[in-house]
Tab-separated table of C-alpha atoms in Angstrom:
chain	number	residue	atom	x	y	z
A	1	MET	CA	-9.590	19.310	-5.112
A	2	ARG	CA	-7.106	18.420	-2.389
A	3	GLN	CA	-7.552	15.267	-0.322
A	4	ALA	CA	-8.176	17.163	2.918
A	5	ALA	CA	-10.880	19.308	1.318
A	6	ILE	CA	-12.705	16.257	-0.022
A	7	GLY	CA	-12.425	14.528	3.344
A	8	ALA	CA	-13.667	17.611	5.187
A	9	LEU	CA	-16.688	17.907	2.890
A	10	LEU	CA	-17.514	14.248	3.475
A	11	LEU	CA	-17.228	14.712	7.242
A	12	VAL	CA	-19.504	17.763	7.150
A	13	ALA	CA	-22.021	15.806	5.071
A	14	GLY	CA	-21.790	12.985	7.602
A	15	ALA	CA	-22.452	15.391	10.466
A	16	VAL	CA	-25.561	16.652	8.669
A	17	CYS	CA	-26.738	13.050	8.225
A	18	VAL	CA	-26.284	12.470	11.958
A	19	VAL	CA	-28.344	15.560	12.777
A	20	VAL	CA	-31.213	14.570	10.489
A	21	GLY	CA	-31.122	10.963	11.690
A	22	VAL	CA	-29.915	9.206	8.539
A	23	LEU	CA	-26.751	8.077	10.346
A	24	PRO	CA	-27.655	7.008	13.915
A	25	VAL	CA	-25.282	8.104	16.662
A	26	PRO	CA	-24.708	4.528	17.947
A	27	THR	CA	-23.722	3.486	14.422
A	28	LEU	CA	-21.292	6.396	14.192
A	29	LEU	CA	-19.763	5.505	17.575
A	30	ALA	CA	-19.360	1.878	16.516
A	31	LEU	CA	-17.647	3.075	13.337
A	32	ALA	CA	-15.288	5.291	15.342
A	33	ASP	CA	-14.422	2.394	17.632
A	34	ARG	CA	-13.424	0.405	14.574
A	35	VAL	CA	-11.558	2.962	12.468
A	36	VAL	CA	-9.801	5.290	14.947
A	37	PRO	CA	-7.190	2.607	15.787
A	38	VAL	CA	-6.658	2.055	12.049
A	39	LEU	CA	-6.047	5.759	11.458
A	40	ALA	CA	-3.721	5.885	14.479
A	41	PHE	CA	-1.703	3.058	12.949
A	42	VAL	CA	-1.440	4.918	9.636
A	43	LEU	CA	-0.265	8.029	11.483
A	44	GLY	CA	2.417	6.192	13.451
A	45	LEU	CA	3.692	4.099	10.551
A	46	THR	CA	3.913	7.079	8.210
A	47	ILE	CA	6.028	9.027	10.707
A	48	VAL	CA	8.313	6.036	11.282
A	49	ALA	CA	8.798	5.446	7.551
A	50	GLU	CA	9.447	9.132	6.821
A	51	LEU	CA	12.042	9.463	9.586
A	52	ALA	CA	13.680	6.171	8.615
A	53	ALA	CA	14.017	7.520	5.070
A	54	ASP	CA	15.581	10.715	6.453
A	55	ALA	CA	18.051	8.586	8.402
A	56	GLY	CA	19.155	6.839	5.196
A	57	VAL	CA	17.726	3.387	5.904
A	58	PHE	CA	16.049	3.024	2.514
A	59	ASP	CA	19.109	4.419	0.718
A	60	ARG	CA	21.222	1.710	2.336
A	61	LEU	CA	18.734	-0.984	1.338
A	62	ALA	CA	18.783	0.282	-2.258
A	63	ASP	CA	22.599	0.205	-2.305
A	64	LEU	CA	22.561	-3.347	-0.977
A	65	ALA	CA	20.091	-4.290	-3.713
A	66	ALA	CA	22.561	-2.962	-6.278
A	67	ARG	CA	25.258	-5.147	-4.731
A	68	VAL	CA	22.991	-8.188	-4.733
A	69	GLY	CA	22.297	-7.646	-8.438
A	70	ARG	CA	25.993	-8.372	-9.148
A	71	GLY	CA	26.163	-6.033	-12.111
A	72	ARG	CA	23.315	-7.643	-14.071
A	73	THR	CA	20.283	-5.521	-14.889
A	74	LEU	CA	17.922	-8.445	-14.435
A	75	GLY	CA	19.549	-9.217	-11.088
A	76	LEU	CA	19.067	-5.634	-9.930
A	77	TRP	CA	15.433	-5.724	-10.998
A	78	ALA	CA	14.928	-8.981	-9.066
A	79	ALA	CA	16.503	-7.364	-5.990
A	80	VAL	CA	14.147	-4.389	-6.348
A	81	VAL	CA	11.208	-6.824	-6.577
A	82	VAL	CA	12.252	-8.414	-3.275
A	83	LEU	CA	12.770	-5.002	-1.682
A	84	ALA	CA	9.352	-3.760	-2.869
A	85	VAL	CA	7.591	-6.902	-1.652
A	86	VAL	CA	9.235	-6.831	1.785
A	87	CYS	CA	8.605	-3.103	2.162
A	88	THR	CA	4.950	-3.494	1.159
A	89	VAL	CA	4.264	-6.535	3.330
A	90	PHE	CA	5.771	-5.144	6.523
A	91	LEU	CA	5.550	-1.359	6.094
A	92	SER	CA	2.417	-0.981	3.932
A	93	ILE	CA	1.534	-0.061	0.385
A	94	ASP	CA	2.027	3.688	0.815
A	95	THR	CA	5.574	3.325	2.125
A	96	THR	CA	6.577	1.468	-1.033
A	97	ALA	CA	4.766	3.814	-3.412
A	98	VAL	CA	5.837	7.067	-1.776
A	99	LEU	CA	9.230	6.464	-0.162
A	100	LEU	CA	10.739	3.567	-2.059
A	101	THR	CA	9.870	4.858	-5.542
A	102	PRO	CA	12.176	7.922	-5.604
A	103	ILE	CA	14.975	5.885	-4.025
A	104	VAL	CA	14.672	3.165	-6.670
A	105	ILE	CA	14.572	5.793	-9.429
A	106	ALA	CA	17.699	7.431	-8.028
A	107	LEU	CA	19.383	4.026	-7.862
A	108	ALA	CA	18.565	3.270	-11.513
A	109	ARG	CA	19.998	6.626	-12.526
A	110	ARG	CA	23.154	6.080	-10.457
A	111	VAL	CA	23.885	2.907	-12.402
A	112	GLN	CA	22.733	4.481	-15.703
A	113	LEU	CA	19.722	2.239	-16.294
A	114	PRO	CA	16.236	3.281	-17.530
A	115	PRO	CA	14.150	3.988	-14.409
A	116	MET	CA	10.701	3.132	-15.765
A	117	PRO	CA	10.860	-0.678	-15.318
A	118	PHE	CA	11.863	-0.184	-11.689
A	119	ALA	CA	9.330	2.578	-11.026
A	120	LEU	CA	6.435	0.581	-12.472
A	121	THR	CA	7.568	-2.446	-10.473
A	122	THR	CA	7.259	-0.506	-7.219
A	123	VAL	CA	3.719	0.743	-7.842
A	124	TRP	CA	2.347	-2.543	-9.140
A	125	LEU	CA	3.838	-4.533	-6.294
A	126	ALA	CA	2.844	-1.893	-3.760
A	127	ASN	CA	-0.743	-2.720	-4.664
A	128	THR	CA	-0.640	-6.431	-5.505
A	129	ALA	CA	1.825	-7.552	-2.819
A	130	SER	CA	-0.279	-5.934	-0.098
A	131	LEU	CA	-2.315	-9.069	0.570
A	132	LEU	CA	-0.161	-10.999	3.031
A	133	LEU	CA	-0.462	-9.249	6.408
A	134	PRO	CA	-3.076	-7.011	8.046
A	135	VAL	CA	-0.587	-4.113	8.159
A	136	SER	CA	0.171	-4.330	4.439
A	137	ASN	CA	-2.939	-2.409	3.435
A	138	LEU	CA	-5.625	-0.373	5.129
A	139	THR	CA	-8.292	-2.621	3.614
A	140	ASN	CA	-6.652	-5.624	5.296
A	141	LEU	CA	-6.766	-3.918	8.684
A	142	LEU	CA	-10.462	-3.311	8.201
A	143	ALA	CA	-11.085	-6.891	7.097
A	144	VAL	CA	-9.116	-8.719	9.785
A	145	SER	CA	-11.475	-7.609	12.534
A	146	ARG	CA	-14.421	-9.066	10.583
A	147	ILE	CA	-12.849	-12.321	9.408
A	148	GLY	CA	-12.295	-13.511	12.967
A	149	LEU	CA	-8.702	-14.704	12.505
A	150	ALA	CA	-6.446	-14.808	15.546
A	151	GLY	CA	-3.517	-12.593	14.656
A	152	PRO	CA	-1.212	-11.963	11.692
A	153	PRO	CA	-0.055	-15.614	11.274
A	154	ALA	CA	-3.637	-16.797	10.765
A	155	PHE	CA	-4.314	-13.974	8.293
A	156	ALA	CA	-1.106	-14.814	6.440
A	157	GLY	CA	-2.144	-18.459	6.317
A	158	LEU	CA	-5.326	-17.466	4.509
A	159	MET	CA	-3.691	-14.971	2.175
A	160	ALA	CA	-0.253	-16.515	1.473
A	161	LEU	CA	-1.124	-18.118	-1.868
A	162	PRO	CA	-3.182	-15.135	-3.139
A	163	ALA	CA	-0.296	-12.867	-2.124
A	164	LEU	CA	2.138	-15.081	-4.026
A	165	ALA	CA	-0.086	-14.865	-7.097
A	166	GLY	CA	-0.220	-11.101	-6.612
A	167	VAL	CA	3.565	-10.963	-6.889
A	168	LEU	CA	4.203	-13.537	-9.607
A	169	VAL	CA	1.648	-12.408	-12.193
A	170	PRO	CA	2.715	-8.722	-12.316
A	171	CYS	CA	6.371	-9.767	-12.377
A	172	VAL	CA	5.775	-12.022	-15.384
A	173	VAL	CA	3.987	-9.175	-17.183
A	174	LEU	CA	6.811	-6.772	-16.296
A	175	LEU	CA	9.390	-9.230	-17.638
A	176	VAL	CA	7.504	-9.471	-20.925
A	177	VAL	CA	6.889	-5.723	-21.281
A	178	PHE	CA	10.432	-4.671	-20.365
A	179	ARG	CA	12.335	-7.716	-21.653
A	180	HIS	CA	14.683	-5.560	-23.744
A	181	ARG	CA	15.372	-2.934	-21.085
A	182	LEU	CA	16.211	-5.542	-18.448
A	183	ARG	CA	19.088	-6.973	-20.458
A	184	GLY	CA	22.719	-6.024	-20.035
A	185	GLY	CA	24.656	-4.935	-16.989
A	186	TYR	CA	25.821	-2.048	-14.816
A	187	ALA	CA	28.653	-1.097	-12.508
A	188	PRO	CA	27.583	-1.600	-8.858
A	189	PRO	CA	27.879	1.715	-6.994
A	190	PRO	CA	29.592	2.050	-3.616
A	191	VAL	CA	27.435	1.694	-0.529
A	192	ARG	CA	26.761	5.161	0.866
A	193	ARG	CA	27.513	6.043	4.461
A	194	PRO	CA	24.706	7.675	6.480
A	195	GLU	CA	25.130	11.344	7.345
A	196	ASP	CA	24.362	10.681	11.016
A	197	ARG	CA	25.304	7.154	12.076
A	198	VAL	CA	23.505	7.393	15.431
A	199	PHE	CA	20.257	8.412	13.736
A	200	PHE	CA	20.718	5.675	11.129
A	201	VAL	CA	21.311	2.936	13.720
A	202	ALA	CA	18.403	4.117	15.877
A	203	ALA	CA	16.026	4.256	12.908
A	204	SER	CA	17.123	0.810	11.717
A	205	ALA	CA	16.617	-0.655	15.184
A	206	VAL	CA	13.189	0.939	15.616
A	207	LEU	CA	12.106	-0.209	12.160
A	208	ALA	CA	13.249	-3.772	12.856
A	209	ALA	CA	11.521	-3.804	16.251
A	210	LEU	CA	8.329	-2.486	14.701
A	211	VAL	CA	8.330	-5.212	12.044
A	212	VAL	CA	8.761	-7.862	14.741
A	213	ALA	CA	5.970	-6.335	16.833
A	214	LEU	CA	3.546	-6.115	13.919
A	215	THR	CA	4.114	-9.720	12.886
A	216	ALA	CA	4.015	-11.006	16.474
A	217	GLY	CA	0.471	-9.819	17.057
A	218	VAL	CA	1.101	-6.683	19.145
A	219	THR	CA	-1.785	-4.212	18.803
A	220	VAL	CA	-0.779	-2.477	15.590
A	221	TRP	CA	-1.679	1.091	16.475
A	222	VAL	CA	0.095	0.885	19.832
A	223	ALA	CA	3.247	-0.509	18.211
A	224	ALA	CA	3.240	2.107	15.426
A	225	LEU	CA	2.667	5.086	17.727
A	226	ALA	CA	5.291	3.849	20.204
A	227	ALA	CA	7.852	3.438	17.408
A	228	ALA	CA	6.987	6.888	16.057
A	229	ALA	CA	7.411	8.450	19.517
A	230	VAL	CA	10.859	6.892	19.921
A	231	LEU	CA	12.054	8.072	16.520
A	232	VAL	CA	10.660	11.561	17.053
A	233	VAL	CA	12.686	11.844	20.264
A	234	VAL	CA	15.827	10.611	18.501
A	235	ALA	CA	15.263	12.997	15.603
A	236	ALA	CA	14.686	15.900	17.996
A	237	VAL	CA	18.173	15.310	19.370
A	238	ARG	CA	20.057	14.329	16.196
A	239	ARG	CA	18.126	15.923	13.293
A	240	PRO	CA	15.599	18.496	14.533
A	241	ASP	CA	15.410	19.966	11.023
A	242	VAL	CA	13.401	16.946	9.794
A	243	LEU	CA	10.624	17.423	12.353
A	244	ARG	CA	8.100	19.495	10.449
A	245	PRO	CA	4.289	19.541	10.783
A	246	ALA	CA	4.038	18.812	7.052
A	247	ARG	CA	5.445	15.323	7.706
A	248	VAL	CA	2.227	14.342	9.476
A	249	PRO	CA	-0.146	12.781	6.879
A	250	TRP	CA	-3.127	15.000	7.685
A	251	GLN	CA	-4.596	14.948	4.174
A	252	PRO	CA	-4.896	11.159	3.694
A	253	LEU	CA	-6.104	10.772	7.294
A	254	ILE	CA	-8.894	13.319	6.821
A	255	LEU	CA	-9.806	11.812	3.448
A	256	ALA	CA	-9.930	8.298	4.919
A	257	ALA	CA	-12.087	9.471	7.821
A	258	GLY	CA	-14.475	11.174	5.411
A	259	LEU	CA	-14.729	8.056	3.257
A	260	PHE	CA	-15.460	5.897	6.310
A	261	VAL	CA	-18.324	8.161	7.360
A	262	ALA	CA	-19.704	8.526	3.817
A	263	VAL	CA	-19.878	4.781	3.165
A	264	GLU	CA	-21.305	4.031	6.610
A	265	THR	CA	-24.020	6.589	5.879
A	266	LEU	CA	-24.827	4.806	2.610
A	267	HIS	CA	-25.067	1.503	4.476
A	268	ALA	CA	-27.303	3.020	7.157
A	269	ALA	CA	-29.596	4.499	4.499
A	270	GLY	CA	-29.861	1.145	2.714
A	271	SER	CA	-28.395	2.524	-0.518
A	272	THR	CA	-25.918	-0.337	-0.874
A	273	ASP	CA	-28.395	-3.128	-0.112
A	274	PRO	CA	-29.262	-4.068	-3.740
A	275	LEU	CA	-25.586	-4.456	-4.667
A	276	VAL	CA	-24.845	-6.458	-1.524
A	277	ARG	CA	-27.777	-8.791	-2.171
A	278	ALA	CA	-26.681	-9.334	-5.761
A	279	LEU	CA	-23.232	-10.454	-4.660
A	280	HIS	CA	-24.081	-12.191	-1.407
A	281	GLY	CA	-23.400	-15.904	-0.833
A	282	GLY	CA	-21.488	-18.706	-2.491
A	283	ASP	CA	-17.923	-19.918	-2.149
A	284	GLY	CA	-17.403	-21.513	-5.566
A	285	PHE	CA	-15.006	-20.095	-8.119
A	286	GLY	CA	-17.746	-18.230	-9.997
A	287	SER	CA	-19.166	-16.564	-6.886
A	288	LEU	CA	-15.750	-15.604	-5.546
A	289	LEU	CA	-14.607	-14.288	-8.912
A	290	GLY	CA	-17.805	-12.248	-9.163
A	291	LEU	CA	-17.138	-10.658	-5.773
A	292	ALA	CA	-13.478	-10.046	-6.583
A	293	GLY	CA	-14.386	-8.668	-9.997
A	294	ALA	CA	-16.920	-6.303	-8.452
A	295	GLY	CA	-14.231	-5.192	-6.018
A	296	ALA	CA	-11.767	-4.530	-8.840
A	297	LEU	CA	-14.330	-2.604	-10.899
A	298	ALA	CA	-15.397	-0.551	-7.888
A	299	ALA	CA	-11.787	0.157	-6.913
A	300	ASN	CA	-10.972	1.449	-10.388
A	301	GLY	CA	-14.172	3.481	-10.334
A	302	ILE	CA	-14.101	5.083	-6.879
A	303	ASP	CA	-10.814	4.034	-5.154
A	304	ASN	CA	-10.105	0.760	-3.374
A	305	LEU	CA	-10.849	1.932	0.177
A	306	PRO	CA	-14.470	3.002	-0.388
A	307	ALA	CA	-14.852	0.036	-2.764
A	308	TYR	CA	-13.973	-2.346	0.056
A	309	LEU	CA	-16.251	-0.557	2.506
A	310	VAL	CA	-19.201	-0.623	0.098
A	311	LEU	CA	-18.814	-4.332	-0.690
A	312	GLU	CA	-17.780	-5.564	2.767
A	313	PRO	CA	-21.315	-6.678	3.749
A	314	ALA	CA	-21.386	-8.925	0.658
A	315	ALA	CA	-18.569	-10.989	2.153
A	316	GLY	CA	-20.909	-12.109	4.927
A	317	ASN	CA	-19.131	-14.121	7.595
A	318	ALA	CA	-17.025	-16.274	5.275
A	319	ALA	CA	-13.261	-15.837	5.456
A	320	VAL	CA	-12.871	-17.100	1.898
A	321	ARG	CA	-15.181	-14.376	0.592
A	322	TYR	CA	-13.273	-11.689	2.476
A	323	ALA	CA	-10.106	-13.051	0.887
A	324	ALA	CA	-11.651	-12.828	-2.594
A	325	LEU	CA	-12.843	-9.278	-1.961
A	326	LEU	CA	-9.365	-8.250	-0.820
A	327	VAL	CA	-7.878	-9.770	-3.959
A	328	GLY	CA	-10.263	-7.674	-6.028
A	329	VAL	CA	-9.765	-4.313	-4.338
A	330	ASN	CA	-6.012	-4.679	-3.713
A	331	ALA	CA	-4.678	-6.601	-6.708
A	332	GLY	CA	-7.259	-5.315	-9.176
A	333	CYS	CA	-6.745	-1.571	-8.656
A	334	LEU	CA	-4.155	-1.135	-11.425
A	335	VAL	CA	-6.128	0.522	-14.216
A	336	THR	CA	-7.242	4.031	-13.241
A	337	PRO	CA	-4.965	6.539	-11.490
A	338	TRP	CA	-7.396	7.038	-8.615
A	339	ALA	CA	-7.911	3.318	-7.960
A	340	SER	CA	-5.624	3.636	-4.955
A	341	LEU	CA	-4.219	6.648	-3.161
A	342	ALA	CA	-0.779	5.037	-3.372
A	343	THR	CA	-0.915	5.166	-7.177
A	344	LEU	CA	-1.674	8.891	-7.203
A	345	LEU	CA	1.138	9.560	-4.726
A	346	TRP	CA	3.477	7.395	-6.807
A	347	HIS	CA	2.705	9.327	-9.991
A	348	ALA	CA	3.343	12.605	-8.166
A	349	ARG	CA	6.787	11.283	-7.209
A	350	LEU	CA	7.416	10.337	-10.851
A	351	ARG	CA	6.608	13.878	-11.986
A	352	ALA	CA	8.856	15.298	-9.277
A	353	GLU	CA	11.669	13.112	-10.622
A	354	GLY	CA	11.049	14.294	-14.188
A	355	ILE	CA	9.776	10.938	-15.478
A	356	ALA	CA	6.885	11.016	-17.945
A	357	LEU	CA	4.271	8.263	-17.975
A	358	SER	CA	0.886	8.970	-19.496
A	359	TRP	CA	-2.168	7.702	-17.678
A	360	GLY	CA	-3.267	6.191	-20.990
A	361	ARG	CA	-0.248	3.893	-21.108
A	362	TYR	CA	-0.605	3.104	-17.422
A	363	ALA	CA	-4.272	2.161	-17.921
A	364	ALA	CA	-3.499	0.063	-20.997
A	365	LEU	CA	-0.922	-1.976	-19.084
A	366	GLY	CA	-3.303	-2.208	-16.135
A	367	CYS	CA	-6.031	-3.653	-18.342
A	368	VAL	CA	-3.684	-6.545	-19.006
A	369	VAL	CA	-2.208	-7.188	-15.580
A	370	ALA	CA	-5.216	-6.489	-13.334
A	371	PRO	CA	-7.609	-9.159	-14.702
A	372	LEU	CA	-4.826	-11.763	-14.828
A	373	THR	CA	-3.830	-11.039	-11.251
A	374	VAL	CA	-7.396	-11.102	-9.926
A	375	VAL	CA	-8.222	-14.427	-11.630
A	376	ALA	CA	-4.965	-15.972	-10.382
A	377	GLY	CA	-5.567	-14.581	-6.894
A	378	VAL	CA	-9.111	-16.004	-6.668
A	379	ALA	CA	-7.873	-19.381	-7.884
A	380	ALA	CA	-5.227	-19.234	-5.161
A	381	VAL	CA	-7.909	-18.452	-2.568
A	382	LEU	CA	-9.730	-21.643	-3.525
A	383	VAL	CA	-6.542	-23.699	-3.287
A	384	ALA	CA	-5.630	-22.204	0.091
A	385	ARG	CA	-8.982	-22.583	1.841
């Protein structure tokens, strides 16, 4: 069933719950006040990233990565790691999984290298590197309003070490798994020129300004929508062919809205209370690992967004517990294909590129890297607090 259909069914079910009184109207309004800005941010950022890709910004970054690699396969892989981390941190998990993946695959093919090590790097780091800033992941945006931290720098201060663990552990596993394929060298390709230089320069400038705004503490949804509006105007003048209604991410937006309402209904009905009570309290390693582990299990069972929403009350008012929960749902969602929407979108891009990866192999690798990353991330939370 398509994302939009699932989301629509959840919204209809939520409306029925409002009518019968299971979900009180004030609770629904409070939920809307919290999540509408988040969805507006997703809308704006997706449009910006899509148009920037059309302008050739990500192609240029990939070509520069090939130059930085200096003809060594391991050097190119390291450059892709940096590119994936930066893209995830500043432009979100979905941008890396959806837009960067086909570009990295095309780059590997241009230099005649096996694409799988680079493709798997993008999806793992899209998930695990999404711990550093509020804008890196939708779960972070939901959490930051509850943690009580004053802006992105404070959030980054809490999550810097867990984010570092979320990058290092998967990279070590990738180096071990693909140690033979990452040997050797390649001939660096020429840097491609953009088809429309004006569009390319405008998109690069808007993207850079947006990154600065998001890290400086500007209201994220305002910054994202403003950047999207500017790029839409530029595209309307320079490349009107890229402005299509299909570019608007209606399906994930409707699905996210439906999930928000569904989980809030469960909270209002008291259905999640036993689980929350079982996990509530404690800031020692065992308690934090239990919360993070529950988050990872729930993410791999039902997707990381509803997993976070279900377990959020268990974090209480403790920033360290929110950090542990984020480690679980973000860095632990590497086993099942539906553990994050980004993973499903990434696999669809792989199929479109003609690359075969069975979900069985993906899950087997995830069973290795996910627990290691979650344990390392929780340990980092304790060190950072």
